[in-house]
Amino acid sequence: MNGDFSKGAPPAMRLFYNATSPYARIARVAILEKGLQGRVELVETDPWSNPPELLEVNPLSKVPVLDIEGVGPLTESSVIAQVLDLLSPSFPLLPAAAPARIDTLTRAALAQGLIDAAFGLVLEGRRPEERRWADWTGRLTGAVTRAIARVAERRAPSGRFDLGDITLAVALSYCRFRHPGLHWPDDHPGLAAWLDRVERRPSFVSTQP
């Protein structure tokens, strides 16, 4: 990492993303909420086709990737969010105080796990029916259902909108988009109403899949 990029104007950046990726959406929302969109070139890509430009910055051919001038490529939404906080003090994604920071990271981790399980269900559903594993599908469905129930049970207003909230909103939006048959909004109307409010934020409107 060259120099202290936490001071002065942010360097030029490129975000490799796919419009339907919930992982990339977290990074896109974070960039918009922090007001850094004018410094980030968006590069839409198809990670499933192993495009050379993406492989150059991430040999795993996964999105998102934030390629920062003078720093290099960063992968994983949580890592990107933490570095974005170093680039700009506006709209902190992670609180500075340890208890609040731990709470935010814990909520973000649970929401990320929810995305993982929901994405796994999508991949399993794309397999030929005769090759699908019912036990695995059941395990993933159970994980999604339990995670949403846990969030609905423990969610309390924090007085801020941080990385935990962004990741959760993206996760719930993805579940509603990809798995409407789960009917979680009917089971947790309060959580569904919260998501409806969040999805009216400009950062969510402009990143809808």
Coordinates of N, CA and C in Angstrom, one line a residue:
M1 N 0.9 -1.2 0.0 CA 0.0 0.0 0.0 C 0.9 1.2 0.0
N2 N 0.7 2.1 -1.0 CA 1.6 3.2 -1.1 C 1.0 4.5 -0.5
G3 N 1.7 5.0 0.5 CA 1.2 6.3 1.1 C 0.1 6.2 2.0
D4 N -0.3 7.3 2.5 CA -1.5 7.4 3.4 C -2.7 7.9 2.7
F5 N -3.5 7.0 2.1 CA -4.6 7.5 1.3 C -5.8 7.9 2.1
S6 N -5.7 7.9 3.4 CA -6.7 8.3 4.3 C -6.8 9.8 4.4
K7 N -5.7 10.5 3.9 CA -5.7 11.9 3.9 C -5.7 12.5 2.5
G8 N -6.4 13.6 2.3 CA -6.4 14.2 1.0 C -7.5 13.6 0.2
A9 N -7.5 14.0 -1.1 CA -8.5 13.5 -2.1 C -8.4 12.0 -2.3
P10 N -9.5 11.2 -2.3 CA -9.4 9.8 -2.6 C -8.8 9.5 -3.9
P11 N -8.1 8.4 -4.1 CA -7.5 8.0 -5.3 C -8.6 7.5 -6.3
A12 N -8.2 7.4 -7.6 CA -9.1 6.8 -8.5 C -9.4 5.3 -8.2
M13 N -10.6 4.9 -8.5 CA -11.0 3.5 -8.1 C -11.9 2.9 -9.2
R14 N -11.8 1.6 -9.4 CA -12.7 0.9 -10.3 C -13.4 -0.2 -9.4
L15 N -14.7 -0.3 -9.6 CA -15.4 -1.4 -8.9 C -15.9 -2.4 -9.9
F16 N -15.5 -3.6 -9.9 CA -16.0 -4.7 -10.7 C -17.2 -5.3 -10.0
Y17 N -18.3 -5.3 -10.7 CA -19.5 -5.8 -10.1 C -20.4 -6.5 -11.1
N18 N -21.4 -7.2 -10.6 CA -22.5 -7.7 -11.5 C -23.8 -7.2 -10.9
A19 N -24.7 -6.8 -11.7 CA -25.9 -6.1 -11.3 C -26.8 -7.0 -10.4
T20 N -26.7 -8.3 -10.5 CA -27.5 -9.2 -9.7 C -26.8 -9.7 -8.5
S21 N -25.6 -9.4 -8.3 CA -24.8 -9.9 -7.2 C -25.1 -9.2 -5.9
P22 N -25.6 -9.9 -4.9 CA -25.9 -9.2 -3.6 C -24.6 -8.7 -2.9
Y23 N -23.5 -9.5 -3.1 CA -22.2 -9.1 -2.6 C -21.7 -7.8 -3.1
A24 N -21.8 -7.7 -4.4 CA -21.4 -6.4 -5.1 C -22.4 -5.3 -4.7
R25 N -23.6 -5.6 -4.5 CA -24.6 -4.5 -4.2 C -24.2 -3.9 -2.9
I26 N -23.7 -4.7 -1.9 CA -23.3 -4.1 -0.6 C -22.2 -3.0 -0.9
A27 N -21.2 -3.3 -1.7 CA -20.2 -2.4 -2.0 C -20.7 -1.1 -2.8
R28 N -21.6 -1.4 -3.7 CA -22.2 -0.3 -4.5 C -23.0 0.7 -3.6
V29 N -23.8 0.1 -2.7 CA -24.6 0.9 -1.7 C -23.6 1.7 -0.8
A30 N -22.6 1.1 -0.3 CA -21.6 1.7 0.5 C -21.0 2.9 -0.2
I31 N -20.6 2.7 -1.4 CA -20.0 3.8 -2.2 C -20.9 5.0 -2.3
L32 N -22.2 4.7 -2.6 CA -23.2 5.8 -2.8 C -23.5 6.5 -1.4
E33 N -23.6 5.7 -0.4 CA -23.9 6.3 0.9 C -22.8 7.2 1.4
K34 N -21.5 6.9 1.0 CA -20.4 7.7 1.4 C -20.1 8.8 0.5
G35 N -20.9 8.9 -0.6 CA -20.7 10.0 -1.6 C -19.4 9.9 -2.4
L36 N -19.0 8.7 -2.6 CA -17.7 8.4 -3.4 C -18.0 8.0 -4.8
Q37 N -19.2 8.1 -5.3 CA -19.5 7.6 -6.6 C -18.8 8.3 -7.7
G38 N -18.5 9.6 -7.5 CA -17.8 10.4 -8.5 C -16.3 10.0 -8.6
R39 N -15.8 9.2 -7.7 CA -14.4 8.7 -7.8 C -14.3 7.3 -8.2
V40 N -15.4 6.6 -8.4 CA -15.4 5.2 -8.7 C -15.9 4.9 -10.1
E41 N -15.1 4.3 -10.9 CA -15.6 3.8 -12.2 C -16.2 2.4 -12.1
L42 N -17.5 2.3 -12.5 CA -18.2 1.0 -12.4 C -17.9 0.2 -13.6
V43 N -17.4 -1.1 -13.4 CA -17.1 -2.0 -14.5 C -18.0 -3.2 -14.3
E44 N -19.1 -3.3 -15.1 CA -20.0 -4.4 -15.0 C -19.3 -5.6 -15.7
T45 N -19.4 -6.8 -15.1 CA -18.7 -8.0 -15.6 C -19.6 -9.2 -15.3
D46 N -19.3 -10.3 -16.0 CA -19.9 -11.6 -15.7 C -18.9 -12.5 -15.2
P47 N -18.9 -12.7 -13.9 CA -17.8 -13.5 -13.2 C -17.9 -15.0 -13.7
W48 N -19.0 -15.4 -14.1 CA -19.2 -16.8 -14.5 C -18.4 -17.1 -15.8
S49 N -18.1 -16.1 -16.6 CA -17.5 -16.3 -17.9 C -15.9 -16.1 -17.8
N50 N -15.4 -15.9 -16.6 CA -14.0 -15.7 -16.3 C -13.4 -14.7 -17.3
P51 N -13.9 -13.4 -17.3 CA -13.4 -12.4 -18.2 C -11.9 -12.1 -17.8
P52 N -11.0 -11.9 -18.7 CA -9.6 -11.6 -18.4 C -9.4 -10.4 -17.5
E53 N -10.2 -9.4 -17.7 CA -10.0 -8.1 -16.9 C -10.4 -8.4 -15.5
L54 N -11.3 -9.2 -15.2 CA -11.7 -9.6 -13.8 C -10.6 -10.5 -13.2
L55 N -10.2 -11.5 -14.0 CA -9.2 -12.4 -13.5 C -7.9 -11.7 -13.1
E56 N -7.6 -10.6 -13.8 CA -6.4 -9.8 -13.6 C -6.4 -9.2 -12.1
V57 N -7.6 -8.9 -11.7 CA -7.7 -8.3 -10.3 C -8.1 -9.2 -9.3
N58 N -8.7 -10.3 -9.7 CA -9.2 -11.4 -8.7 C -9.1 -12.7 -9.4
P59 N -8.1 -13.5 -9.2 CA -8.0 -14.9 -9.8 C -9.1 -15.8 -9.5
L60 N -9.9 -15.5 -8.4 CA -11.1 -16.3 -8.1 C -12.3 -16.0 -9.0
S61 N -12.2 -15.0 -9.8 CA -13.3 -14.5 -10.7 C -14.6 -14.3 -9.9
K62 N -14.5 -13.6 -8.8 CA -15.6 -13.2 -8.0 C -15.7 -11.7 -7.9
V63 N -17.0 -11.3 -7.7 CA -17.2 -9.8 -7.4 C -17.8 -9.7 -6.0
P64 N -17.6 -8.5 -5.4 CA -17.0 -7.3 -6.0 C -15.5 -7.3 -5.8
V65 N -14.9 -6.4 -6.7 CA -13.5 -6.1 -6.5 C -13.4 -4.6 -6.6
L66 N -12.7 -4.0 -5.6 CA -12.5 -2.5 -5.7 C -11.0 -2.4 -6.0
D67 N -10.7 -1.9 -7.2 CA -9.3 -1.7 -7.6 C -8.9 -0.2 -7.3
I68 N -8.0 0.0 -6.4 CA -7.7 1.4 -5.9 C -6.3 1.7 -6.5
E69 N -6.2 2.9 -7.1 CA -5.0 3.4 -7.7 C -3.9 3.5 -6.6
G70 N -2.8 2.9 -6.8 CA -1.7 3.0 -5.8 C -1.8 2.0 -4.7
V71 N -2.9 1.3 -4.6 CA -3.2 0.3 -3.5 C -3.3 -1.1 -4.1
G72 N -4.1 -1.2 -5.1 CA -4.3 -2.6 -5.7 C -5.8 -3.0 -5.4
P73 N -6.1 -4.2 -5.9 CA -7.5 -4.7 -5.8 C -7.8 -5.2 -4.4
L74 N -9.0 -4.9 -3.9 CA -9.6 -5.4 -2.7 C -10.8 -6.2 -3.0
T75 N -10.9 -7.4 -2.3 CA -12.1 -8.2 -2.5 C -12.8 -8.4 -1.2
E76 N -14.0 -8.9 -1.3 CA -14.9 -9.1 -0.1 C -15.5 -7.8 0.3
S77 N -16.9 -7.8 0.4 CA -17.6 -6.6 0.7 C -17.2 -5.9 2.0
S78 N -17.0 -6.8 3.1 CA -16.7 -6.2 4.4 C -15.3 -5.5 4.4
V79 N -14.4 -6.1 3.6 CA -13.0 -5.4 3.5 C -13.1 -4.1 2.8
I80 N -13.9 -4.1 1.7 CA -14.1 -2.9 0.9 C -14.7 -1.8 1.7
A81 N -15.7 -2.2 2.5 CA -16.4 -1.2 3.3 C -15.5 -0.6 4.3
Q82 N -14.6 -1.4 4.9 CA -13.7 -0.8 5.9 C -12.7 0.1 5.3
V83 N -12.2 -0.2 4.1 CA -11.3 0.7 3.4 C -12.0 1.9 2.9
L84 N -13.2 1.8 2.5 CA -14.0 3.0 2.1 C -14.1 4.0 3.3
D85 N -14.2 3.5 4.5 CA -14.3 4.4 5.7 C -12.9 5.1 5.9
L86 N -11.8 4.5 5.5 CA -10.6 5.2 5.5 C -10.4 6.3 4.5
L87 N -11.1 6.1 3.4 CA -11.0 7.0 2.2 C -11.8 8.3 2.5
S88 N -12.9 8.2 3.3 CA -13.7 9.3 3.5 C -14.4 9.3 4.9
P89 N -14.3 10.4 5.6 CA -14.9 10.4 7.0 C -16.5 10.5 6.9
S90 N -17.0 10.9 5.8 CA -18.5 11.1 5.7 C -19.2 9.7 5.8
F91 N -20.3 9.8 6.5 CA -21.2 8.6 6.6 C -20.4 7.3 7.0
P92 N -19.9 7.3 8.3 CA -19.1 6.1 8.7 C -19.9 4.8 8.6
L93 N -19.3 3.8 8.0 CA -20.0 2.5 7.8 C -19.8 1.7 9.1
L94 N -18.7 2.0 9.8 CA -18.4 1.2 11.0 C -18.1 2.2 12.1
P95 N -18.8 2.1 13.3 CA -18.6 3.0 14.4 C -17.1 2.9 14.9
A96 N -16.6 4.0 15.5 CA -15.3 3.9 16.0 C -15.2 3.2 17.4
A97 N -16.2 3.4 18.2 CA -16.2 2.9 19.5 C -16.3 1.3 19.5
A98 N -15.6 0.6 20.3 CA -15.5 -0.8 20.2 C -16.8 -1.5 20.3
P99 N -17.6 -1.2 21.4 CA -18.9 -2.0 21.5 C -19.8 -1.9 20.3
A100 N -20.0 -0.6 19.8 CA -20.8 -0.4 18.6 C -20.2 -1.0 17.4
R101 N -18.9 -1.0 17.3 CA -18.2 -1.6 16.1 C -18.4 -3.1 16.1
I102 N -18.2 -3.7 17.3 CA -18.4 -5.2 17.4 C -19.9 -5.5 17.0
D103 N -20.8 -4.7 17.5 CA -22.2 -5.0 17.2 C -22.5 -4.9 15.7
T104 N -21.9 -3.9 15.1 CA -22.1 -3.7 13.6 C -21.5 -4.9 12.8
L105 N -20.3 -5.3 13.2 CA -19.6 -6.4 12.5 C -20.4 -7.7 12.7
T106 N -20.9 -7.9 13.9 CA -21.7 -9.1 14.2 C -22.9 -9.2 13.4
R107 N -23.6 -8.1 13.3 CA -24.9 -8.0 12.5 C -24.6 -8.2 11.0
A108 N -23.5 -7.6 10.6 CA -23.1 -7.7 9.1 C -22.7 -9.2 8.8
A109 N -22.0 -9.9 9.8 CA -21.6 -11.2 9.5 C -22.8 -12.2 9.4
L110 N -23.8 -12.0 10.3 CA -25.1 -12.8 10.2 C -25.8 -12.5 8.9
A111 N -25.9 -11.3 8.5 CA -26.5 -11.0 7.2 C -25.8 -11.5 6.0
Q112 N -24.4 -11.5 6.1 CA -23.6 -12.1 5.0 C -23.8 -13.6 5.0
G113 N -24.0 -14.3 6.1 CA -24.3 -15.7 6.1 C -25.6 -16.0 5.5
L114 N -26.6 -15.0 5.7 CA -27.9 -15.2 5.1 C -27.8 -15.1 3.6
I115 N -27.0 -14.2 3.1 CA -26.8 -14.1 1.7 C -26.1 -15.4 1.2
D116 N -25.2 -15.9 1.9 CA -24.5 -17.1 1.4 C -25.5 -18.3 1.3
A117 N -26.4 -18.4 2.3 CA -27.4 -19.5 2.2 C -28.4 -19.3 1.1
A118 N -28.8 -18.1 0.9 CA -29.8 -17.8 -0.1 C -29.2 -17.9 -1.5
F119 N -27.9 -17.6 -1.6 CA -27.2 -17.7 -2.9 C -27.0 -19.2 -3.2
G120 N -26.7 -20.0 -2.2 CA -26.6 -21.4 -2.3 C -27.8 -22.1 -2.8
L121 N -29.0 -21.6 -2.3 CA -30.3 -22.1 -2.8 C -30.4 -21.8 -4.3
V122 N -30.0 -20.6 -4.7 CA -30.1 -20.3 -6.1 C -29.3 -21.2 -7.0
L123 N -28.0 -21.5 -6.6 CA -27.2 -22.4 -7.3 C -27.7 -23.8 -7.3
E124 N -28.3 -24.3 -6.2 CA -28.8 -25.6 -6.2 C -30.0 -25.7 -7.1
G125 N -30.8 -24.6 -7.2 CA -32.0 -24.7 -8.1 C -31.6 -24.7 -9.5
R126 N -30.4 -24.3 -9.9 CA -30.0 -24.3 -11.3 C -29.5 -25.7 -11.7
R127 N -29.3 -26.6 -10.8 CA -28.8 -27.9 -11.1 C -30.0 -28.7 -11.8
P128 N -29.7 -29.7 -12.6 CA -30.8 -30.5 -13.1 C -31.5 -31.2 -11.9
E129 N -32.8 -31.3 -12.1 CA -33.6 -31.8 -10.9 C -33.1 -33.1 -10.4
E130 N -32.6 -34.0 -11.3 CA -32.2 -35.3 -10.8 C -30.9 -35.3 -10.0
R131 N -30.2 -34.1 -10.1 CA -28.9 -34.0 -9.4 C -29.0 -33.1 -8.2
R132 N -30.2 -32.7 -7.9 CA -30.4 -31.8 -6.7 C -30.4 -32.7 -5.4
W133 N -29.9 -32.2 -4.3 CA -29.8 -32.9 -3.1 C -30.8 -32.3 -2.1
A134 N -31.9 -33.0 -1.8 CA -33.0 -32.5 -1.0 C -32.5 -32.1 0.4
D135 N -31.6 -32.9 1.0 CA -31.1 -32.6 2.3 C -30.4 -31.3 2.3
W136 N -29.6 -31.0 1.3 CA -28.8 -29.8 1.2 C -29.7 -28.6 1.0
T137 N -30.7 -28.8 0.2 CA -31.7 -27.7 0.0 C -32.4 -27.4 1.3
G138 N -32.8 -28.5 2.0 CA -33.5 -28.3 3.3 C -32.6 -27.5 4.3
R139 N -31.3 -27.9 4.3 CA -30.4 -27.2 5.2 C -30.3 -25.8 4.9
L140 N -30.1 -25.4 3.6 CA -30.0 -24.0 3.2 C -31.3 -23.2 3.5
T141 N -32.4 -23.9 3.2 CA -33.7 -23.2 3.5 C -33.9 -22.9 5.0
G142 N -33.5 -23.9 5.8 CA -33.6 -23.8 7.2 C -32.6 -22.6 7.7
A143 N -31.5 -22.6 7.1 CA -30.5 -21.5 7.5 C -31.1 -20.1 7.2
V144 N -31.7 -20.0 6.0 CA -32.3 -18.7 5.7 C -33.5 -18.3 6.6
T145 N -34.3 -19.3 6.9 CA -35.5 -19.1 7.7 C -35.1 -18.7 9.2
R146 N -34.1 -19.4 9.7 CA -33.6 -19.2 11.1 C -32.9 -17.8 11.2
A147 N -32.1 -17.5 10.2 CA -31.4 -16.2 10.2 C -32.3 -15.0 10.2
I148 N -33.3 -15.1 9.3 CA -34.3 -14.0 9.3 C -35.1 -13.9 10.6
A149 N -35.5 -15.1 11.1 CA -36.2 -15.1 12.4 C -35.3 -14.5 13.5
R150 N -34.0 -14.8 13.5 CA -33.1 -14.2 14.6 C -33.0 -12.7 14.4
V151 N -32.9 -12.3 13.2 CA -32.8 -10.8 13.0 C -34.0 -10.1 13.4
A152 N -35.2 -10.7 13.1 CA -36.5 -10.1 13.4 C -36.7 -10.1 14.9
E153 N -36.2 -11.1 15.6 CA -36.3 -11.2 17.1 C -35.4 -10.2 17.8
R154 N -34.2 -10.0 17.3 CA -33.2 -9.2 18.0 C -33.1 -7.8 17.5
R155 N -33.7 -7.5 16.4 CA -33.4 -6.2 15.8 C -34.0 -5.1 16.6
A156 N -33.2 -4.0 16.9 CA -33.6 -2.9 17.6 C -33.1 -1.6 16.9
P157 N -33.8 -0.5 17.0 CA -33.3 0.7 16.3 C -31.9 1.1 16.9
S158 N -30.9 1.4 16.1 CA -29.6 1.7 16.6 C -29.4 3.2 16.5
G159 N -30.2 3.9 15.8 CA -30.0 5.4 15.7 C -29.0 5.7 14.6
R160 N -28.6 4.7 13.8 CA -27.6 5.0 12.7 C -28.0 4.0 11.6
F161 N -27.3 4.2 10.5 CA -27.5 3.3 9.3 C -26.1 2.9 8.9
D162 N -25.7 1.7 9.2 CA -24.3 1.3 9.1 C -24.1 0.1 8.2
L163 N -22.9 -0.5 8.2 CA -22.6 -1.7 7.4 C -23.5 -2.8 7.8
G164 N -23.9 -3.0 9.0 CA -24.8 -4.1 9.4 C -26.1 -3.9 8.8
D165 N -26.6 -2.7 8.8 CA -27.9 -2.4 8.2 C -27.9 -2.6 6.7
I166 N -26.8 -2.1 6.1 CA -26.7 -2.2 4.6 C -26.7 -3.7 4.2
T167 N -25.9 -4.5 4.9 CA -25.8 -5.9 4.5 C -27.1 -6.6 4.8
L168 N -27.8 -6.3 5.9 CA -29.0 -7.0 6.2 C -30.1 -6.6 5.1
A169 N -30.2 -5.3 4.8 CA -31.2 -4.9 3.8 C -30.9 -5.5 2.4
V170 N -29.6 -5.6 2.0 CA -29.3 -6.3 0.8 C -29.7 -7.8 0.8
A171 N -29.4 -8.4 2.0 CA -29.7 -9.8 2.1 C -31.2 -10.1 2.1
L172 N -32.0 -9.3 2.8 CA -33.5 -9.4 2.7 C -34.0 -9.1 1.4
S173 N -33.5 -8.1 0.7 CA -34.0 -7.8 -0.6 C -33.7 -8.9 -1.6
Y174 N -32.5 -9.5 -1.4 CA -32.1 -10.6 -2.3 C -33.0 -11.8 -2.1
C175 N -33.4 -12.1 -0.8 CA -34.3 -13.2 -0.5 C -35.7 -13.0 -1.1
R176 N -36.1 -11.7 -1.0 CA -37.4 -11.4 -1.6 C -37.4 -11.5 -3.1
F177 N -36.3 -11.2 -3.7 CA -36.1 -11.2 -5.2 C -36.0 -12.6 -5.7
R178 N -35.1 -13.4 -5.0 CA -34.8 -14.8 -5.5 C -35.7 -15.9 -5.0
H179 N -36.3 -15.6 -3.8 CA -37.0 -16.7 -3.1 C -38.4 -16.2 -2.6
P180 N -39.2 -15.7 -3.5 CA -40.5 -15.2 -3.0 C -41.4 -16.3 -2.3
G181 N -41.1 -17.6 -2.6 CA -41.9 -18.6 -2.0 C -41.6 -18.8 -0.5
L182 N -40.6 -18.2 0.0 CA -40.3 -18.4 1.5 C -41.3 -17.6 2.3
H183 N -41.9 -16.6 1.8 CA -43.0 -15.8 2.5 C -42.5 -15.2 3.8
W184 N -41.2 -14.9 3.9 CA -40.8 -14.3 5.2 C -41.4 -12.9 5.5
P185 N -41.8 -12.1 4.5 CA -42.4 -10.8 4.9 C -43.7 -11.0 5.6
D186 N -44.4 -12.1 5.3 CA -45.7 -12.4 6.0 C -45.4 -12.8 7.5
D187 N -44.3 -13.5 7.7 CA -44.0 -14.0 9.0 C -43.4 -12.9 9.9
H188 N -42.8 -11.9 9.3 CA -42.1 -10.9 10.0 C -42.4 -9.5 9.4
P189 N -43.6 -9.1 9.6 CA -44.1 -7.8 8.9 C -43.3 -6.6 9.4
G190 N -42.8 -6.6 10.6 CA -42.0 -5.4 11.1 C -40.7 -5.3 10.3
L191 N -40.1 -6.4 10.1 CA -38.8 -6.5 9.3 C -39.1 -6.1 7.9
A192 N -40.2 -6.6 7.3 CA -40.5 -6.2 5.9 C -40.8 -4.7 5.8
A193 N -41.4 -4.1 6.8 CA -41.7 -2.7 6.7 C -40.4 -1.9 6.8
W194 N -39.5 -2.4 7.6 CA -38.2 -1.7 7.7 C -37.4 -1.8 6.4
L195 N -37.5 -3.0 5.7 CA -36.9 -3.1 4.4 C -37.5 -2.2 3.4
D196 N -38.8 -2.1 3.4 CA -39.5 -1.2 2.5 C -39.0 0.3 2.6
R197 N -38.8 0.7 3.9 CA -38.3 2.0 4.1 C -36.8 2.2 3.6
V198 N -36.0 1.2 3.9 CA -34.6 1.3 3.4 C -34.5 1.3 1.9
E199 N -35.4 0.5 1.2 CA -35.3 0.4 -0.2 C -35.8 1.7 -0.9
R200 N -36.3 2.6 -0.1 CA -36.6 3.9 -0.7 C -35.4 4.9 -0.7
R201 N -34.3 4.5 -0.1 CA -33.1 5.3 -0.1 C -32.5 5.3 -1.5
P202 N -32.0 6.5 -1.9 CA -31.5 6.5 -3.3 C -30.4 5.5 -3.6
S203 N -29.6 5.1 -2.6 CA -28.6 4.1 -2.8 C -29.1 2.7 -3.2
F204 N -30.3 2.5 -2.6 CA -31.0 1.2 -2.9 C -31.8 1.2 -4.2
V205 N -32.4 2.4 -4.4 CA -33.2 2.5 -5.7 C -32.3 2.3 -6.9
S206 N -31.1 2.9 -6.9 CA -30.3 2.9 -8.0 C -29.5 1.7 -8.2
T207 N -29.5 0.8 -7.2 CA -28.8 -0.5 -7.3 C -29.7 -1.7 -7.4
Q208 N -31.0 -1.5 -7.6 CA -31.9 -2.6 -7.7 C -31.5 -3.5 -8.9
P209 N -31.5 -4.9 -8.6 CA -31.1 -5.8 -9.7 C -32.1 -5.8 -10.8

